[in-house]
Coordinates of C-alpha atoms and ligand atoms in Angstrom, one line a residue:
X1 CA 0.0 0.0 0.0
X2 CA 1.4 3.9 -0.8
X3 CA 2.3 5.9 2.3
X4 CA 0.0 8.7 0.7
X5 CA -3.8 8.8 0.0
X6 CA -5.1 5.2 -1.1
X7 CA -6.2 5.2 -4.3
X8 CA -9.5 3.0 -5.3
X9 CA -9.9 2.5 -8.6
X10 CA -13.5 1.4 -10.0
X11 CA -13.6 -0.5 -13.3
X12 CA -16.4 -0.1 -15.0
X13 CA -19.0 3.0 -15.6
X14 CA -22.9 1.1 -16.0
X15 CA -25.3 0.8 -13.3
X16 CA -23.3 -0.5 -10.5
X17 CA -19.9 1.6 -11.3
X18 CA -21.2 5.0 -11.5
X19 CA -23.0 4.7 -8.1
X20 CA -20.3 2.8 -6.8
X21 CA -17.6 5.9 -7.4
X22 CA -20.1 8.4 -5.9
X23 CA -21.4 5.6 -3.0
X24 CA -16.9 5.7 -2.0
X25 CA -16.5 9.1 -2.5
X26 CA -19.3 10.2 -0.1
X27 CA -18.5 7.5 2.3
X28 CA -14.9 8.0 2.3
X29 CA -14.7 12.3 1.3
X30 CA -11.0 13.4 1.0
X31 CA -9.5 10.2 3.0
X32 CA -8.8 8.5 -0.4
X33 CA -8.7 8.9 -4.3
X34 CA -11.2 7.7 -6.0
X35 CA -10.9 6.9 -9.7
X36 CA -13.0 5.5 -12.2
X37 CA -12.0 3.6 -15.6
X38 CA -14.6 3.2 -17.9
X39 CA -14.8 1.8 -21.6
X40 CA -15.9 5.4 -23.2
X41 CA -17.9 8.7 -21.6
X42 CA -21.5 7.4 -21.7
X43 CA -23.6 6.0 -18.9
X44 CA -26.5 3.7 -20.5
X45 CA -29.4 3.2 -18.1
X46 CA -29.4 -0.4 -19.8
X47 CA -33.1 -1.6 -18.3
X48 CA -34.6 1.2 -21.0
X49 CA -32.9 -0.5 -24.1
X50 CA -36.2 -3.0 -24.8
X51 CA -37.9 0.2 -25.1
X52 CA -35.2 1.8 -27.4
X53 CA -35.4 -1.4 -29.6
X54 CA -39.2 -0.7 -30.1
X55 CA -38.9 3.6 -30.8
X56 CA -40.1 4.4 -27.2
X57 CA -37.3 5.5 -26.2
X58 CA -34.2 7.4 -27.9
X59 CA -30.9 6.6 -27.4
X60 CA -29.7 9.7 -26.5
X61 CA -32.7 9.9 -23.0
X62 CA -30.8 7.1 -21.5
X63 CA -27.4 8.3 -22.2
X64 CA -24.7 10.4 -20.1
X65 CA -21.9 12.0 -20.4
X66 CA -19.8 11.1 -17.4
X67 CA -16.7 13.5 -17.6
X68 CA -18.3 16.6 -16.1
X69 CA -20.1 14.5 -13.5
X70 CA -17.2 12.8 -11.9
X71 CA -15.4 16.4 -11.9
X72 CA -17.8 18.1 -9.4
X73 CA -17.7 15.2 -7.3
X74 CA -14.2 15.1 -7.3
X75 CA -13.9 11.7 -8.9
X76 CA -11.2 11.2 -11.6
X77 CA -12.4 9.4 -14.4
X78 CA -10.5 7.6 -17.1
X79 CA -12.3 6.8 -20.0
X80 CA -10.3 3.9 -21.4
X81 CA -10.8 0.6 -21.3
X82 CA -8.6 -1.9 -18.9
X83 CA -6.7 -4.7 -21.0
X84 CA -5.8 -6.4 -17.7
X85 CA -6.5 -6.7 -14.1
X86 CA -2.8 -7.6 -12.8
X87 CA -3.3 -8.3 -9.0
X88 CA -0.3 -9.6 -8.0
X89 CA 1.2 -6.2 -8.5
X90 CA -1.7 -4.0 -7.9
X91 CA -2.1 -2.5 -11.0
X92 CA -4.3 -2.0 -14.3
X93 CA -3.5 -2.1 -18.0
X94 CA -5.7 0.0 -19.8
X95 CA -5.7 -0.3 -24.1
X96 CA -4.0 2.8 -24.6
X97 CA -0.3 0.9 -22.8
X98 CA -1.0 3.3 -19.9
X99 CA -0.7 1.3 -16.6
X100 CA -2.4 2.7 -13.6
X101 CA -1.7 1.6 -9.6
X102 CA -4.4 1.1 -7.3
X103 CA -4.3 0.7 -3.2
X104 CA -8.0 -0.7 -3.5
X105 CA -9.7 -2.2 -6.8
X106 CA -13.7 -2.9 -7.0
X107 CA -14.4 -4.5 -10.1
X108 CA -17.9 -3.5 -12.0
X109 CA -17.3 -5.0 -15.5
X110 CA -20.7 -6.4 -15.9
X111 CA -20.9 -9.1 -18.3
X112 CA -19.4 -10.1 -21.7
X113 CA -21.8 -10.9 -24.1
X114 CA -21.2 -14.5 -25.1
X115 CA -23.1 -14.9 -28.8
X116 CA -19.6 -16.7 -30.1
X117 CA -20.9 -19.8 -28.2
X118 CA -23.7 -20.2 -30.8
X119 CA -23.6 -20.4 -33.9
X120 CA -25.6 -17.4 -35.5
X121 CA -26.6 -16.4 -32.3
X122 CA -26.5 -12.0 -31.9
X123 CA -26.5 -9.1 -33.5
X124 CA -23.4 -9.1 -35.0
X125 CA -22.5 -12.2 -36.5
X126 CA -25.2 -14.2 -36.1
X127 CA -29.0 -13.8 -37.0
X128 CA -31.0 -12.4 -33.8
X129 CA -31.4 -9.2 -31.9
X130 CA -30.2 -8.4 -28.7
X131 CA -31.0 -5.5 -26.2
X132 CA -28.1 -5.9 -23.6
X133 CA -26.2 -3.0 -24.8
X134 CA -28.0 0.3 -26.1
X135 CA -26.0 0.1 -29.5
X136 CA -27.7 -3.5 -30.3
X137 CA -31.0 -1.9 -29.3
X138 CA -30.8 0.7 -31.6
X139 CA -30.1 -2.1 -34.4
X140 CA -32.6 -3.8 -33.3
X141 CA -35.3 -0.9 -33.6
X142 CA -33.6 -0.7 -37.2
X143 CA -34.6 -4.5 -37.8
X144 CA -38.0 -4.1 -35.9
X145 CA -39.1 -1.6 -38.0
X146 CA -38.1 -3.8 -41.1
X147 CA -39.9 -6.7 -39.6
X148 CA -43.1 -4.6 -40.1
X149 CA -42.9 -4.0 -43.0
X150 CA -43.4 -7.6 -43.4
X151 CA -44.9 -9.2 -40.6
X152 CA -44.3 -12.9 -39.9
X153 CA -42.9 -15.0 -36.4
X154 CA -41.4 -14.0 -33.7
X155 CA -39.3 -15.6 -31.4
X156 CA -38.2 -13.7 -28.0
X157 CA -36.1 -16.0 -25.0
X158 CA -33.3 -16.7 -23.4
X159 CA -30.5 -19.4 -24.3
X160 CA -28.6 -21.8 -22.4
X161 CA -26.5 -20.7 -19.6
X162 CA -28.1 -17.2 -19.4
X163 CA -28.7 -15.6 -16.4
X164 CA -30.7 -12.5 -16.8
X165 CA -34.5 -13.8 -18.2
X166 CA -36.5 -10.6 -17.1
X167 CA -35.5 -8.4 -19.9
X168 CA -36.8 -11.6 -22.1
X169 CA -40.5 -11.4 -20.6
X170 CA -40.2 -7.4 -20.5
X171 CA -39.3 -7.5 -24.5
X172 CA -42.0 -10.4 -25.2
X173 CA -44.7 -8.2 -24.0
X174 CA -43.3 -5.1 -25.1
X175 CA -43.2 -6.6 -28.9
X176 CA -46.8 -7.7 -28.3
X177 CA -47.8 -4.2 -26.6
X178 CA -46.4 -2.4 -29.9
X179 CA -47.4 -4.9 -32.8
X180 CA -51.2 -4.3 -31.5
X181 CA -50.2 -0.7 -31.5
X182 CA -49.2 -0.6 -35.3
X183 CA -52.5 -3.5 -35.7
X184 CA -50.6 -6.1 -37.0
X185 CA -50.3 -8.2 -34.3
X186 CA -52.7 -10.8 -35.7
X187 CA -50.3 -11.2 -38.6
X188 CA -47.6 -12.2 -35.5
X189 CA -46.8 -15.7 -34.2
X190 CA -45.2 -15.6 -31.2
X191 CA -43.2 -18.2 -29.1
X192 CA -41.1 -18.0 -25.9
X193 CA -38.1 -20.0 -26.3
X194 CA -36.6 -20.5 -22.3
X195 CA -33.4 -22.1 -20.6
X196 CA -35.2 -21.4 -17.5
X197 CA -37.0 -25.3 -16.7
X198 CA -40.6 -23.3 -16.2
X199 CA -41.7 -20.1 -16.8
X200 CA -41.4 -17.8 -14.1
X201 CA -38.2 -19.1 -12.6
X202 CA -36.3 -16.1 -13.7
X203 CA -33.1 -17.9 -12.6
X204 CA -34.5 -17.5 -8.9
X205 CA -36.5 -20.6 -8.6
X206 CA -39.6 -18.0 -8.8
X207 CA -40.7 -15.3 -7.2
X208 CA -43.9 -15.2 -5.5
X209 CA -46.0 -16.9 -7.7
X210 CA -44.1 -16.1 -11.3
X211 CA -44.8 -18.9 -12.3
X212 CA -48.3 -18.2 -12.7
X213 CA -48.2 -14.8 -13.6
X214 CA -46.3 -14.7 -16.5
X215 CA -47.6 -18.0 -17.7
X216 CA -51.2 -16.3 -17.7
X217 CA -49.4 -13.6 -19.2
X218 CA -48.5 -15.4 -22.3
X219 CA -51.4 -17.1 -22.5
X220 CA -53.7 -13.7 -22.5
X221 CA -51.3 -12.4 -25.0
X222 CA -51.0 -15.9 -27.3
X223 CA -47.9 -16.3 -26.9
X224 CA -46.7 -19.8 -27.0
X225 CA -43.8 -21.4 -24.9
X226 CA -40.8 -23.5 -24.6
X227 CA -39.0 -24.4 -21.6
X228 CA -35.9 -26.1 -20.7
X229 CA -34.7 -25.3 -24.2
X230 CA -31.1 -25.4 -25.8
X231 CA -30.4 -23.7 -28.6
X232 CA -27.7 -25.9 -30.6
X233 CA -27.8 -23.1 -33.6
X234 CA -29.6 -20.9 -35.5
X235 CA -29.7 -20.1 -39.2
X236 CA -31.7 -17.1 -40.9
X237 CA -34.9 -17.4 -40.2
X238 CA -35.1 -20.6 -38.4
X239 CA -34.1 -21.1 -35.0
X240 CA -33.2 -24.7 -33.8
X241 CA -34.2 -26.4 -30.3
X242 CA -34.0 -28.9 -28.2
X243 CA -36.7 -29.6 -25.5
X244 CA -34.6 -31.2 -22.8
X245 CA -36.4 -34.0 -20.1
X246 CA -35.4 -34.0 -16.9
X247 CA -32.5 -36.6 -17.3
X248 CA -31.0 -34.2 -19.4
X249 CA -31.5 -35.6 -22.5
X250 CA -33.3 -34.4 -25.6
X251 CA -36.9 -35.1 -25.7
X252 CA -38.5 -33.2 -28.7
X253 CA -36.4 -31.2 -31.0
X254 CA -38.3 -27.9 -33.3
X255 CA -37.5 -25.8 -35.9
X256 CA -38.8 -22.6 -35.3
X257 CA -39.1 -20.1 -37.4
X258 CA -39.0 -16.2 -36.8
X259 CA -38.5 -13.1 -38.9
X260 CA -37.6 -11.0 -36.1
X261 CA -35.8 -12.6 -33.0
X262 CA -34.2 -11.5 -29.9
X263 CA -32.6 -14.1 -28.0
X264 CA -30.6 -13.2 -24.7
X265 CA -27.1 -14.9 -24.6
X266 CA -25.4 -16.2 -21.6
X267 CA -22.8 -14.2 -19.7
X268 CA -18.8 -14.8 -18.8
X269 CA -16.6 -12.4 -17.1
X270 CA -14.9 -9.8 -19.4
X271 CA -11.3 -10.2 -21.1
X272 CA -9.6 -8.2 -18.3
X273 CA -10.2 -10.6 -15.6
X274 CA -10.7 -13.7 -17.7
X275 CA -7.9 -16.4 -16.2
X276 CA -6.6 -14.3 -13.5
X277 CA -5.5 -16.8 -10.6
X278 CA -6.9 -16.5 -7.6
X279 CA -9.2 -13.6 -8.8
X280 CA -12.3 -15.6 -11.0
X281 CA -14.0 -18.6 -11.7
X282 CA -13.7 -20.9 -14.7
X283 CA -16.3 -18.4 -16.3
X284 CA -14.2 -15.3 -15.9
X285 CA -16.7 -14.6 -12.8
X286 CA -15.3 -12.3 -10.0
X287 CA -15.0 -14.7 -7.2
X288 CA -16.1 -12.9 -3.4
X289 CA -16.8 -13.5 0.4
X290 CA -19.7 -12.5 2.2
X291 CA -18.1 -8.9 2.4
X292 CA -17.8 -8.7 -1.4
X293 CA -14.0 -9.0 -1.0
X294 CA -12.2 -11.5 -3.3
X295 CA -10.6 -13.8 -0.9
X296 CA -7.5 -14.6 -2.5
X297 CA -6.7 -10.7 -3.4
X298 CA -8.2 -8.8 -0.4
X299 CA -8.0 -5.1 -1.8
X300 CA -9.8 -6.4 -4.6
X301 CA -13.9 -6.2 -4.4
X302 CA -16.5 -7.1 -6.9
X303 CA -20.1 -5.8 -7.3
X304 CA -23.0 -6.1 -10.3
X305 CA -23.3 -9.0 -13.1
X306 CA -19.9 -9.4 -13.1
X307 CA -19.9 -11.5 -9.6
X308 CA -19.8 -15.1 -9.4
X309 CA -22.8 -16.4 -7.8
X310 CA -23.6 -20.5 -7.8
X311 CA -27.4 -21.4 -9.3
X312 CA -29.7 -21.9 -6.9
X313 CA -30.2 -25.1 -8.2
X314 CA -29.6 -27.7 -10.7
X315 CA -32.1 -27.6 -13.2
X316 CA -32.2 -30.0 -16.8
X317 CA -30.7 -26.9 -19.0
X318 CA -27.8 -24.1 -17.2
X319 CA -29.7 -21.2 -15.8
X320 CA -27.7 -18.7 -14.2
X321 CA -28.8 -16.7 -11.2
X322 CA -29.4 -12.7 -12.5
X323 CA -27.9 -9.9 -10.5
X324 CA -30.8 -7.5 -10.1
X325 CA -30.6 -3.1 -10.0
X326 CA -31.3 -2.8 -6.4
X327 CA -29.1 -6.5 -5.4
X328 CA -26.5 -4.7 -7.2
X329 CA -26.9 -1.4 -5.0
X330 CA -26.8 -3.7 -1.5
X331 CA -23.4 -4.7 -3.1
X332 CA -22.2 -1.2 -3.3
X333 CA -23.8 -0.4 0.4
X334 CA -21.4 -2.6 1.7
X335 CA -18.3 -2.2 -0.2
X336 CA -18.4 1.7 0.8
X337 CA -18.6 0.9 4.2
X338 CA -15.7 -2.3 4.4
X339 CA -13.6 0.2 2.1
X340 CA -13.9 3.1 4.8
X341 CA -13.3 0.3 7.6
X342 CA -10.1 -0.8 5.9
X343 CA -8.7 2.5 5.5
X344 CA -9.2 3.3 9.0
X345 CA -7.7 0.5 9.9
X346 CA -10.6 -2.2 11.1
X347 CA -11.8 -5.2 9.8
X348 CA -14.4 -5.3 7.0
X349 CA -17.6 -6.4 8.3
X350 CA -20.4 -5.3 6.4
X351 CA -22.3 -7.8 4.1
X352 CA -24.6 -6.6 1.5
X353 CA -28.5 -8.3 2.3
X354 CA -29.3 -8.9 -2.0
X355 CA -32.4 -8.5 -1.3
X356 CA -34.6 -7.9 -5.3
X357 CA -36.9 -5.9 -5.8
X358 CA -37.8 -5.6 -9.3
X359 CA -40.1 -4.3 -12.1
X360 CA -40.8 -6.1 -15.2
X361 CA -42.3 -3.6 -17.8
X362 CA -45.1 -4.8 -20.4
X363 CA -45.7 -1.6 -22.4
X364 CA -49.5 -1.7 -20.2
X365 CA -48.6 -3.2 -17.2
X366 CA -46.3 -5.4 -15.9
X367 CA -44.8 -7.6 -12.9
X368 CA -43.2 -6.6 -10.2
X369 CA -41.4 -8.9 -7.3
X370 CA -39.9 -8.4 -3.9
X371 CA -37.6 -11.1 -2.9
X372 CA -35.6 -11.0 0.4
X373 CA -32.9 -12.4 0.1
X374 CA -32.5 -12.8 -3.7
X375 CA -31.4 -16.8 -3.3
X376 CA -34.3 -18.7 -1.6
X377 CA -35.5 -19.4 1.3
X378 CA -36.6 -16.3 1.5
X379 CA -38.4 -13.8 4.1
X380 CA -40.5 -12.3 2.1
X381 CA -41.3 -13.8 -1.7
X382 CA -43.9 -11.6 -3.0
X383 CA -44.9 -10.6 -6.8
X384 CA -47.6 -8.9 -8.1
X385 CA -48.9 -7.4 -11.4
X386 CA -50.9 -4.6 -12.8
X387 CA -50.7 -0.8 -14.7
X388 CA -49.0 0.4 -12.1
X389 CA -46.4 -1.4 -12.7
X390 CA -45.1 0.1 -16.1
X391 CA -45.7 3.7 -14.5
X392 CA -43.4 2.7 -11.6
X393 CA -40.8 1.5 -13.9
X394 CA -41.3 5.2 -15.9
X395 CA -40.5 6.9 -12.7
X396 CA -37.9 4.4 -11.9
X397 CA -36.0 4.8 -15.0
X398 CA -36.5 9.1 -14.6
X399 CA -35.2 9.0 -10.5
X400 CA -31.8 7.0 -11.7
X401 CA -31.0 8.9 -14.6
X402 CA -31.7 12.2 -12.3
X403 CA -29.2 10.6 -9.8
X404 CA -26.6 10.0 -12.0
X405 CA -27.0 13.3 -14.0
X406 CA -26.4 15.3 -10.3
X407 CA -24.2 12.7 -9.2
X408 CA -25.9 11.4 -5.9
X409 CA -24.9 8.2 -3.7
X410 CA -28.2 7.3 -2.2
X411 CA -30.5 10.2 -1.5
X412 CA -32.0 10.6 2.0
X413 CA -35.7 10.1 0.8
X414 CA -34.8 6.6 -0.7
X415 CA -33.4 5.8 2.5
X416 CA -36.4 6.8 3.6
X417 CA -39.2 4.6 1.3
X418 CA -36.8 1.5 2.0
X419 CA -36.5 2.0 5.5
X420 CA -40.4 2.6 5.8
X421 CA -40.8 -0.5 3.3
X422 CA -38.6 -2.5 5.7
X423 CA -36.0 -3.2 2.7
X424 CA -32.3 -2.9 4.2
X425 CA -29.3 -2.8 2.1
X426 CA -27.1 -4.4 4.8
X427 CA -26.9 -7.4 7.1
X428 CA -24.7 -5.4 9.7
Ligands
FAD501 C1 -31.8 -5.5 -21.1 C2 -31.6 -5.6 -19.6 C3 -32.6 -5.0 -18.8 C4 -32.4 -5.0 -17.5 N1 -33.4 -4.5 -16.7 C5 -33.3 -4.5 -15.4 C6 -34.3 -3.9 -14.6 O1 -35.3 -3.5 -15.1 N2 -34.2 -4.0 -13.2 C7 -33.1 -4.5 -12.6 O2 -33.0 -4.5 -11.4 N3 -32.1 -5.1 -13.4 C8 -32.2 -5.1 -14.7 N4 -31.2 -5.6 -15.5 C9 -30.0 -6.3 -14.8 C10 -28.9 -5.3 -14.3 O3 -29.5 -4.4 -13.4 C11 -28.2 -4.6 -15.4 O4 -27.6 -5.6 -16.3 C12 -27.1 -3.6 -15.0 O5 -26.8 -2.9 -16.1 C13 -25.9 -4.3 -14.4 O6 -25.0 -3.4 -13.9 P1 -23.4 -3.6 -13.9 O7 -22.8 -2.4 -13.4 O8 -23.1 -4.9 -13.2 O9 -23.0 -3.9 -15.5 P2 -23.2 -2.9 -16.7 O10 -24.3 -1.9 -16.5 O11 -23.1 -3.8 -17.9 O12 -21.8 -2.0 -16.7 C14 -20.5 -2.5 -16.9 C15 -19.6 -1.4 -17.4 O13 -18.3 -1.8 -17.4 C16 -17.7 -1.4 -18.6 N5 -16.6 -2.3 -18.9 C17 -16.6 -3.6 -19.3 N6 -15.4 -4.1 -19.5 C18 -14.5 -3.1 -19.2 C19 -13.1 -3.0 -19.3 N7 -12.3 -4.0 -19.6 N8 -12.6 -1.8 -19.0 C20 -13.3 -0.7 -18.6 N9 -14.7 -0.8 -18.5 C21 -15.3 -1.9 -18.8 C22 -18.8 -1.5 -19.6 O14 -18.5 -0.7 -20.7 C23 -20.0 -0.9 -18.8 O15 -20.0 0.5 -18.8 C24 -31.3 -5.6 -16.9 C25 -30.3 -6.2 -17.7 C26 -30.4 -6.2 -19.1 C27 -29.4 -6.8 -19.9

């Protein structure tokens, strides 16, 4: 460790990051450094970008520009990528050759996007949509529109080994909201195409009753289903599956075709960390304790999708647990608080609660569920569904933007509505 001021460095500028770098700076004010590397300038609030895909939203009301931000909150930011995390000698690479030191590291990557691991899987090489990064929504509003011009299936779902399956529902509905919009939804088969092993399991072994709720949901809207599917390839306009039994093997195989498709991939831990000893899984998954600290390197932390956290069961087809907004935010509670501990020289103590509280958007209504914690048993396992739902998710998506625009930690009055909803952030 330097003799002066530690310096934390945060990789990564999306959802968790950018509250991460203002949740340290307010916690720890002028008693460290606090730098940020980021891949580019931009924020993306990314649970907008199904509505971007469908012209609800632009690109540009979910964007911004981070430079100015960080500067009034005294936060350097360093908008270049890292090439390599190198723990062993406490520094990062970043793509330009520069290589910066840190005294502290937390590690906010998110996910890398793994369509190579099917063939003609995503929006760049391959043959569906995707709306995990804003730039693919945007292409995908290009083919959407294209897809009207000439209505046929649709196939919306999530592939094998994904871990995120809200956003899959979300742009199901969405699709369905806007084709009855532009009247041409009768001209629009759809199917649900699902690694999870029923519907509503959302990686979480459901939520409440999920399981019922979205399956009436598809029903009301005619969409058709399949779970425990794998998705050995897909060519252009026909997407191949396998229906897998219980044992694990194949029970039913369909070809199904589409002429507009978005398909969610699974997730692996970005290049940077990818391999590094000690610091990941096999999946390039930022391995951590109960305090968010990696245990083998103990000034490194890890928060958002980019943490490794085991399935909460085994299920017929690889379902990965999702890392939800508010889960990641509990993370970043308690990394503020062990990195202010450390530095005045205690033990780190705090342990983030995970509790999920989420809202699944349908265009006219939507789901929402509580779960506390995230991985079950739970306390409270509660979901419900209605209008109020989409307008909450509006609001939502206004109050982040509004906190990252005037760079805010955690304002006093959502303190307030989680305390009074009995929601805590942290264990201890
Ligand atoms: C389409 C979609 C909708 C979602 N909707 C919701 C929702 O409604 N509610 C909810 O609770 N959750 C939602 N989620 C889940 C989760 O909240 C989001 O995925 C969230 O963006 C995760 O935050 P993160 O900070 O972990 O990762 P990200 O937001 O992906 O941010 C990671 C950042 O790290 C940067 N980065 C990556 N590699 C490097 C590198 N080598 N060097 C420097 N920077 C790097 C990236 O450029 C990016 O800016 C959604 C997820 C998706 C995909």
């Amino acid at each position: 460790m330097s003799a002066e001021m530690p310096r934390i460095i945060v990789l990564g500028a999306g959802l968790g990051g950018v509250i991460a770098g203002f949740e340290i700076k307010s916690e720890l004010g002028s008693k460290a450094d606090v730098t940020v590397v980021s891949r580019g300038d931009k924020f993306h609030f990314v649970p907008s970008n199904p509505w971007v895909a469908v012209r609800w939203r632009d690109r540009s009301a979910i964007e911004v520009s981070l430079p100015k931000i960080f500067e009034k909150r005294h936060i350097e930011f360093i908008s270049v990528g890292a090439r390599k995390v190198r723990p062993a000698d406490n520094k990062l690479e970043l793509e330009d050759g520069r290589t910066l030191s840190y005294d502290y590291l937390v590690i906010a990557t998110g996910p890398d996007l793994a369509f190579d691991e099917i063939e003609g899987l995503g929006p760049l090489d391959g043959f569906t949509q995707s709306v995990c990064h804003v730039d693919h929504a945007v292409k995908a509003a290009e083919a959407f529109d294209k897809f009207c011009e000439k209505p046929g299936p649709i196939v919306v779902g999530a592939v094998q080994g994904a871990s995120c399956f809200g956003p899959a529902y979300e742009f199901a509905f969405i699709l369905d909201t806007e084709l009855r919009r532009r009247k041409i939804r009768d001209r629009v088969p759809m199917t649900f195409v699902t690694s999870e092993p029923y519907i509503g399991h959302l990686g979480l072994d459901g939520v409440g009753d999920t399981k019922g709720l979205l399956e009436s949901e598809l029903r009301n809207r005619h969409v058709k289903w399949i779970t425990n599917a794998r998705v050995p390839k897909i060519e252009s306009g026909v997407m191949h599956v396998e229906e897998v039994g219980e044992d694990g093997a194949v029970k039913a195989t369909h070809d199904v075709p589409f002429g507009f498709s978005m398909m969610l991939p699974g997730f692996r831990g970005v290049e940077a960390v990818m391999g590094v000893e000690g610091l990941v899984n096999p999946r390039g998954f930022i391995l951590v304790d109960k305090t968010q600290r990696n245990p083998t390197h103990r000034n490194i932390f890890g928060l958002g999708v980019c943490v490794a956290i085991p399935p909460v069961g085994k299920t017929p087809v690889p379902v990965g647990v999702p890392k939800t907004g508010f889960m990641i935010e509990t993370m970043i509670a308690a990394i503020a608080k062990n990195l202010k501990d450390l530095i005045d020289g205690k033990e780190a103590t705090h342990e983030a609660t995970w509790n999920a509280i989420c809202l699944a958007d349908f265009g006219d209504g939507g789901v929402a569920f509580v779960a506390q914690p995230q991985i079950p048993p739970r306390n409270v396992n509660w979901a419900s569904s209605g209008k109020w739902v989409h307008l909450a998710k509006v609001g939502f998506e206004k109050y982040f933007l509004k906190r990252v625009r005037s760079g805010q930690a955690t304002p006093y009055y959502e303190k307030l509505a989680l305390d009074v909803m009995g929601i805590a952030k942290l264990k201890s």
